[in-house]
Amino acid sequence: MFAIIKADIQSSEAREEINNIDGVGDVVAEAVADFFIEEHNETALDALLREVEPQPMEAVANDSPVAGKTVVFTGSLERLTRDEAKAQADRFGAKVSGSVSKKTDLVVAGPGAGSKLTKAQELGIEVISEDEWFRRTGQG
């Protein structure tokens, strides 16, 4: 399986595609390509894949009301852990940020929200509850 990746990764198109991933620059793209070229990495990955059953990824819902929006979760979430909230936002096509800025579209605030809530209010960013988050994303 990795022989195909190894052959493809050496093409300029593949390297350019890696380089186009948000947050990946020339140095990281080159490191990824170098990783797949190394024979011992191919052997290790083949052994790993024999032991696991990769699951297909859930499709991103690009038609959800939060798709394309930058969301910040703050305060105590009562129905979700932070990791669950981030995964859920990703699944609905939103980008999660750890800080509020003028680029933030939506803040989901739970009890005990502090400076992030204050900053969102100062910037005029929409603030909703966790329950409203569930309603908007069609979960209740």
JSON list of C-alpha atoms in Angstrom, two decimals:
[
{"chain": "A", "resi": 1, "resn": "MET", "atom": "CA", "xyz": [0.00, 0.00, 0.00]},
{"chain": "A", "resi": 2, "resn": "PHE", "atom": "CA", "xyz": [2.72, 2.47, 0.92]},
{"chain": "A", "resi": 3, "resn": "ALA", "atom": "CA", "xyz": [4.55, 1.76, -2.31]},
{"chain": "A", "resi": 4, "resn": "ILE", "atom": "CA", "xyz": [1.79, 3.73, -4.04]},
{"chain": "A", "resi": 5, "resn": "ILE", "atom": "CA", "xyz": [2.15, 6.59, -1.58]},
{"chain": "A", "resi": 6, "resn": "LYS", "atom": "CA", "xyz": [5.93, 6.44, -1.93]},
{"chain": "A", "resi": 7, "resn": "ALA", "atom": "CA", "xyz": [5.72, 6.71, -5.71]},
{"chain": "A", "resi": 8, "resn": "ASP", "atom": "CA", "xyz": [3.13, 9.48, -5.59]},
{"chain": "A", "resi": 9, "resn": "ILE", "atom": "CA", "xyz": [4.79, 11.53, -2.82]},
{"chain": "A", "resi": 10, "resn": "GLN", "atom": "CA", "xyz": [7.81, 12.09, -5.03]},
{"chain": "A", "resi": 11, "resn": "SER", "atom": "CA", "xyz": [5.70, 13.95, -7.60]},
{"chain": "A", "resi": 12, "resn": "SER", "atom": "CA", "xyz": [5.64, 17.73, -7.46]},
{"chain": "A", "resi": 13, "resn": "GLU", "atom": "CA", "xyz": [1.83, 17.65, -7.53]},
{"chain": "A", "resi": 14, "resn": "ALA", "atom": "CA", "xyz": [1.68, 15.55, -4.35]},
{"chain": "A", "resi": 15, "resn": "ARG", "atom": "CA", "xyz": [4.14, 17.80, -2.56]},
{"chain": "A", "resi": 16, "resn": "GLU", "atom": "CA", "xyz": [2.18, 20.86, -3.64]},
{"chain": "A", "resi": 17, "resn": "GLU", "atom": "CA", "xyz": [-1.05, 19.28, -2.35]},
{"chain": "A", "resi": 18, "resn": "ILE", "atom": "CA", "xyz": [0.58, 18.65, 1.04]},
{"chain": "A", "resi": 19, "resn": "ASN", "atom": "CA", "xyz": [1.89, 22.22, 1.05]},
{"chain": "A", "resi": 20, "resn": "ASN", "atom": "CA", "xyz": [-1.66, 23.53, 0.44]},
{"chain": "A", "resi": 21, "resn": "ILE", "atom": "CA", "xyz": [-2.94, 22.06, 3.72]},
{"chain": "A", "resi": 22, "resn": "ASP", "atom": "CA", "xyz": [-3.75, 24.89, 6.14]},
{"chain": "A", "resi": 23, "resn": "GLY", "atom": "CA", "xyz": [-0.83, 25.39, 8.51]},
{"chain": "A", "resi": 24, "resn": "VAL", "atom": "CA", "xyz": [1.64, 23.32, 6.46]},
{"chain": "A", "resi": 25, "resn": "GLY", "atom": "CA", "xyz": [4.58, 25.07, 4.86]},
{"chain": "A", "resi": 26, "resn": "ASP", "atom": "CA", "xyz": [7.50, 23.99, 2.71]},
{"chain": "A", "resi": 27, "resn": "VAL", "atom": "CA", "xyz": [9.50, 22.53, 5.61]},
{"chain": "A", "resi": 28, "resn": "VAL", "atom": "CA", "xyz": [6.65, 20.34, 6.90]},
{"chain": "A", "resi": 29, "resn": "ALA", "atom": "CA", "xyz": [5.65, 19.26, 3.38]},
{"chain": "A", "resi": 30, "resn": "GLU", "atom": "CA", "xyz": [9.24, 18.19, 2.73]},
{"chain": "A", "resi": 31, "resn": "ALA", "atom": "CA", "xyz": [9.38, 16.30, 6.07]},
{"chain": "A", "resi": 32, "resn": "VAL", "atom": "CA", "xyz": [6.16, 14.42, 5.25]},
{"chain": "A", "resi": 33, "resn": "ALA", "atom": "CA", "xyz": [7.51, 13.47, 1.84]},
{"chain": "A", "resi": 34, "resn": "ASP", "atom": "CA", "xyz": [10.82, 12.36, 3.34]},
{"chain": "A", "resi": 35, "resn": "PHE", "atom": "CA", "xyz": [8.98, 10.25, 5.94]},
{"chain": "A", "resi": 36, "resn": "PHE", "atom": "CA", "xyz": [7.19, 8.18, 3.29]},
{"chain": "A", "resi": 37, "resn": "ILE", "atom": "CA", "xyz": [10.35, 7.71, 1.23]},
{"chain": "A", "resi": 38, "resn": "GLU", "atom": "CA", "xyz": [12.20, 6.02, 4.11]},
{"chain": "A", "resi": 39, "resn": "GLU", "atom": "CA", "xyz": [12.03, 2.22, 3.81]},
{"chain": "A", "resi": 40, "resn": "HIS", "atom": "CA", "xyz": [11.92, 1.58, 7.57]},
{"chain": "A", "resi": 41, "resn": "ASN", "atom": "CA", "xyz": [8.89, 3.89, 7.93]},
{"chain": "A", "resi": 42, "resn": "GLU", "atom": "CA", "xyz": [7.09, 1.99, 5.19]},
{"chain": "A", "resi": 43, "resn": "THR", "atom": "CA", "xyz": [7.78, -1.29, 7.02]},
{"chain": "A", "resi": 44, "resn": "ALA", "atom": "CA", "xyz": [6.57, 0.12, 10.35]},
{"chain": "A", "resi": 45, "resn": "LEU", "atom": "CA", "xyz": [3.38, 1.54, 8.84]},
{"chain": "A", "resi": 46, "resn": "ASP", "atom": "CA", "xyz": [2.60, -1.71, 7.03]},
{"chain": "A", "resi": 47, "resn": "ALA", "atom": "CA", "xyz": [2.99, -3.59, 10.33]},
{"chain": "A", "resi": 48, "resn": "LEU", "atom": "CA", "xyz": [0.77, -1.08, 12.11]},
{"chain": "A", "resi": 49, "resn": "LEU", "atom": "CA", "xyz": [-1.96, -1.35, 9.48]},
{"chain": "A", "resi": 50, "resn": "ARG", "atom": "CA", "xyz": [-2.03, -5.13, 9.85]},
{"chain": "A", "resi": 51, "resn": "GLU", "atom": "CA", "xyz": [-2.98, -4.62, 13.52]},
{"chain": "A", "resi": 52, "resn": "VAL", "atom": "CA", "xyz": [-5.66, -1.93, 13.20]},
{"chain": "A", "resi": 53, "resn": "GLU", "atom": "CA", "xyz": [-8.91, -1.45, 11.36]},
{"chain": "A", "resi": 54, "resn": "PRO", "atom": "CA", "xyz": [-9.01, 2.12, 10.07]},
{"chain": "A", "resi": 55, "resn": "GLN", "atom": "CA", "xyz": [-12.53, 3.55, 10.14]},
{"chain": "A", "resi": 56, "resn": "PRO", "atom": "CA", "xyz": [-13.86, 5.86, 7.47]},
{"chain": "A", "resi": 57, "resn": "MET", "atom": "CA", "xyz": [-14.07, 9.47, 8.53]},
{"chain": "A", "resi": 58, "resn": "GLU", "atom": "CA", "xyz": [-17.45, 11.09, 8.92]},
{"chain": "A", "resi": 59, "resn": "ALA", "atom": "CA", "xyz": [-18.23, 13.51, 6.16]},
{"chain": "A", "resi": 60, "resn": "VAL", "atom": "CA", "xyz": [-18.11, 17.17, 7.09]},
{"chain": "A", "resi": 61, "resn": "ALA", "atom": "CA", "xyz": [-21.55, 18.76, 6.98]},
{"chain": "A", "resi": 62, "resn": "ASN", "atom": "CA", "xyz": [-20.81, 21.79, 4.81]},
{"chain": "A", "resi": 63, "resn": "ASP", "atom": "CA", "xyz": [-24.48, 22.74, 4.81]},
{"chain": "A", "resi": 64, "resn": "SER", "atom": "CA", "xyz": [-24.83, 23.17, 8.58]},
{"chain": "A", "resi": 65, "resn": "PRO", "atom": "CA", "xyz": [-25.58, 26.61, 10.05]},
{"chain": "A", "resi": 66, "resn": "VAL", "atom": "CA", "xyz": [-22.10, 26.71, 11.61]},
{"chain": "A", "resi": 67, "resn": "ALA", "atom": "CA", "xyz": [-20.14, 25.55, 8.54]},
{"chain": "A", "resi": 68, "resn": "GLY", "atom": "CA", "xyz": [-17.29, 27.89, 7.72]},
{"chain": "A", "resi": 69, "resn": "LYS", "atom": "CA", "xyz": [-17.62, 29.77, 11.00]},
{"chain": "A", "resi": 70, "resn": "THR", "atom": "CA", "xyz": [-14.91, 30.21, 13.62]},
{"chain": "A", "resi": 71, "resn": "VAL", "atom": "CA", "xyz": [-16.23, 29.07, 17.00]},
{"chain": "A", "resi": 72, "resn": "VAL", "atom": "CA", "xyz": [-14.82, 29.48, 20.51]},
{"chain": "A", "resi": 73, "resn": "PHE", "atom": "CA", "xyz": [-16.04, 27.34, 23.43]},
{"chain": "A", "resi": 74, "resn": "THR", "atom": "CA", "xyz": [-15.65, 28.95, 26.85]},
{"chain": "A", "resi": 75, "resn": "GLY", "atom": "CA", "xyz": [-16.74, 28.29, 30.40]},
{"chain": "A", "resi": 76, "resn": "SER", "atom": "CA", "xyz": [-17.86, 24.90, 31.69]},
{"chain": "A", "resi": 77, "resn": "LEU", "atom": "CA", "xyz": [-19.59, 22.77, 29.11]},
{"chain": "A", "resi": 78, "resn": "GLU", "atom": "CA", "xyz": [-22.26, 20.62, 30.73]},
{"chain": "A", "resi": 79, "resn": "ARG", "atom": "CA", "xyz": [-23.10, 18.20, 27.92]},
{"chain": "A", "resi": 80, "resn": "LEU", "atom": "CA", "xyz": [-19.77, 17.85, 26.13]},
{"chain": "A", "resi": 81, "resn": "THR", "atom": "CA", "xyz": [-16.10, 17.61, 26.95]},
{"chain": "A", "resi": 82, "resn": "ARG", "atom": "CA", "xyz": [-13.82, 20.08, 25.16]},
{"chain": "A", "resi": 83, "resn": "ASP", "atom": "CA", "xyz": [-12.59, 17.33, 22.85]},
{"chain": "A", "resi": 84, "resn": "GLU", "atom": "CA", "xyz": [-16.16, 16.29, 22.03]},
{"chain": "A", "resi": 85, "resn": "ALA", "atom": "CA", "xyz": [-17.13, 19.91, 21.37]},
{"chain": "A", "resi": 86, "resn": "LYS", "atom": "CA", "xyz": [-14.17, 20.38, 19.02]},
{"chain": "A", "resi": 87, "resn": "ALA", "atom": "CA", "xyz": [-14.87, 17.12, 17.19]},
{"chain": "A", "resi": 88, "resn": "GLN", "atom": "CA", "xyz": [-18.52, 18.04, 16.85]},
{"chain": "A", "resi": 89, "resn": "ALA", "atom": "CA", "xyz": [-17.70, 21.51, 15.51]},
{"chain": "A", "resi": 90, "resn": "ASP", "atom": "CA", "xyz": [-15.25, 19.99, 13.03]},
{"chain": "A", "resi": 91, "resn": "ARG", "atom": "CA", "xyz": [-17.92, 17.53, 11.89]},
{"chain": "A", "resi": 92, "resn": "PHE", "atom": "CA", "xyz": [-20.30, 20.43, 11.24]},
{"chain": "A", "resi": 93, "resn": "GLY", "atom": "CA", "xyz": [-17.69, 22.29, 9.20]},
{"chain": "A", "resi": 94, "resn": "ALA", "atom": "CA", "xyz": [-16.76, 24.91, 11.82]},
{"chain": "A", "resi": 95, "resn": "LYS", "atom": "CA", "xyz": [-13.24, 25.88, 12.82]},
{"chain": "A", "resi": 96, "resn": "VAL", "atom": "CA", "xyz": [-12.54, 25.91, 16.56]},
{"chain": "A", "resi": 97, "resn": "SER", "atom": "CA", "xyz": [-10.28, 28.55, 18.02]},
{"chain": "A", "resi": 98, "resn": "GLY", "atom": "CA", "xyz": [-8.92, 28.80, 21.53]},
{"chain": "A", "resi": 99, "resn": "SER", "atom": "CA", "xyz": [-9.13, 32.58, 21.67]},
{"chain": "A", "resi": 100, "resn": "VAL", "atom": "CA", "xyz": [-11.63, 35.29, 20.75]},
{"chain": "A", "resi": 101, "resn": "SER", "atom": "CA", "xyz": [-10.67, 37.77, 18.04]},
{"chain": "A", "resi": 102, "resn": "LYS", "atom": "CA", "xyz": [-12.41, 39.87, 15.42]},
{"chain": "A", "resi": 103, "resn": "LYS", "atom": "CA", "xyz": [-12.25, 36.76, 13.20]},
{"chain": "A", "resi": 104, "resn": "THR", "atom": "CA", "xyz": [-14.44, 34.81, 15.66]},
{"chain": "A", "resi": 105, "resn": "ASP", "atom": "CA", "xyz": [-18.01, 34.28, 14.44]},
{"chain": "A", "resi": 106, "resn": "LEU", "atom": "CA", "xyz": [-19.59, 32.57, 17.42]},
{"chain": "A", "resi": 107, "resn": "VAL", "atom": "CA", "xyz": [-18.85, 31.99, 21.10]},
{"chain": "A", "resi": 108, "resn": "VAL", "atom": "CA", "xyz": [-20.49, 29.09, 22.93]},
{"chain": "A", "resi": 109, "resn": "ALA", "atom": "CA", "xyz": [-20.44, 30.11, 26.59]},
{"chain": "A", "resi": 110, "resn": "GLY", "atom": "CA", "xyz": [-21.12, 27.88, 29.55]},
{"chain": "A", "resi": 111, "resn": "PRO", "atom": "CA", "xyz": [-21.22, 28.66, 33.26]},
{"chain": "A", "resi": 112, "resn": "GLY", "atom": "CA", "xyz": [-18.11, 30.37, 34.54]},
{"chain": "A", "resi": 113, "resn": "ALA", "atom": "CA", "xyz": [-17.18, 31.95, 31.21]},
{"chain": "A", "resi": 114, "resn": "GLY", "atom": "CA", "xyz": [-14.74, 34.77, 31.88]},
{"chain": "A", "resi": 115, "resn": "SER", "atom": "CA", "xyz": [-12.45, 36.89, 29.78]},
{"chain": "A", "resi": 116, "resn": "LYS", "atom": "CA", "xyz": [-13.35, 35.22, 26.47]},
{"chain": "A", "resi": 117, "resn": "LEU", "atom": "CA", "xyz": [-17.01, 36.05, 27.05]},
{"chain": "A", "resi": 118, "resn": "THR", "atom": "CA", "xyz": [-16.15, 39.63, 27.98]},
{"chain": "A", "resi": 119, "resn": "LYS", "atom": "CA", "xyz": [-13.99, 40.06, 24.89]},
{"chain": "A", "resi": 120, "resn": "ALA", "atom": "CA", "xyz": [-16.71, 38.56, 22.65]},
{"chain": "A", "resi": 121, "resn": "GLN", "atom": "CA", "xyz": [-19.24, 41.02, 24.06]},
{"chain": "A", "resi": 122, "resn": "GLU", "atom": "CA", "xyz": [-16.82, 43.94, 23.55]},
{"chain": "A", "resi": 123, "resn": "LEU", "atom": "CA", "xyz": [-16.29, 42.90, 19.92]},
{"chain": "A", "resi": 124, "resn": "GLY", "atom": "CA", "xyz": [-20.01, 42.38, 19.29]},
{"chain": "A", "resi": 125, "resn": "ILE", "atom": "CA", "xyz": [-19.59, 38.68, 18.56]},
{"chain": "A", "resi": 126, "resn": "GLU", "atom": "CA", "xyz": [-22.66, 36.49, 18.89]},
{"chain": "A", "resi": 127, "resn": "VAL", "atom": "CA", "xyz": [-22.67, 34.50, 22.14]},
{"chain": "A", "resi": 128, "resn": "ILE", "atom": "CA", "xyz": [-24.89, 31.43, 22.57]},
{"chain": "A", "resi": 129, "resn": "SER", "atom": "CA", "xyz": [-25.44, 28.76, 25.21]},
{"chain": "A", "resi": 130, "resn": "GLU", "atom": "CA", "xyz": [-24.49, 25.12, 24.86]},
{"chain": "A", "resi": 131, "resn": "ASP", "atom": "CA", "xyz": [-28.20, 24.28, 24.49]},
{"chain": "A", "resi": 132, "resn": "GLU", "atom": "CA", "xyz": [-28.48, 26.76, 21.61]},
{"chain": "A", "resi": 133, "resn": "TRP", "atom": "CA", "xyz": [-25.41, 25.15, 20.03]},
{"chain": "A", "resi": 134, "resn": "PHE", "atom": "CA", "xyz": [-27.25, 21.82, 20.09]},
{"chain": "A", "resi": 135, "resn": "ARG", "atom": "CA", "xyz": [-30.36, 23.40, 18.51]},
{"chain": "A", "resi": 136, "resn": "ARG", "atom": "CA", "xyz": [-28.38, 25.10, 15.75]},
{"chain": "A", "resi": 137, "resn": "THR", "atom": "CA", "xyz": [-26.53, 21.95, 14.88]},
{"chain": "A", "resi": 138, "resn": "GLY", "atom": "CA", "xyz": [-29.79, 19.98, 14.76]},
{"chain": "A", "resi": 139, "resn": "GLN", "atom": "CA", "xyz": [-29.16, 17.92, 17.86]},
{"chain": "A", "resi": 140, "resn": "GLY", "atom": "CA", "xyz": [-32.07, 18.93, 20.03]}
]
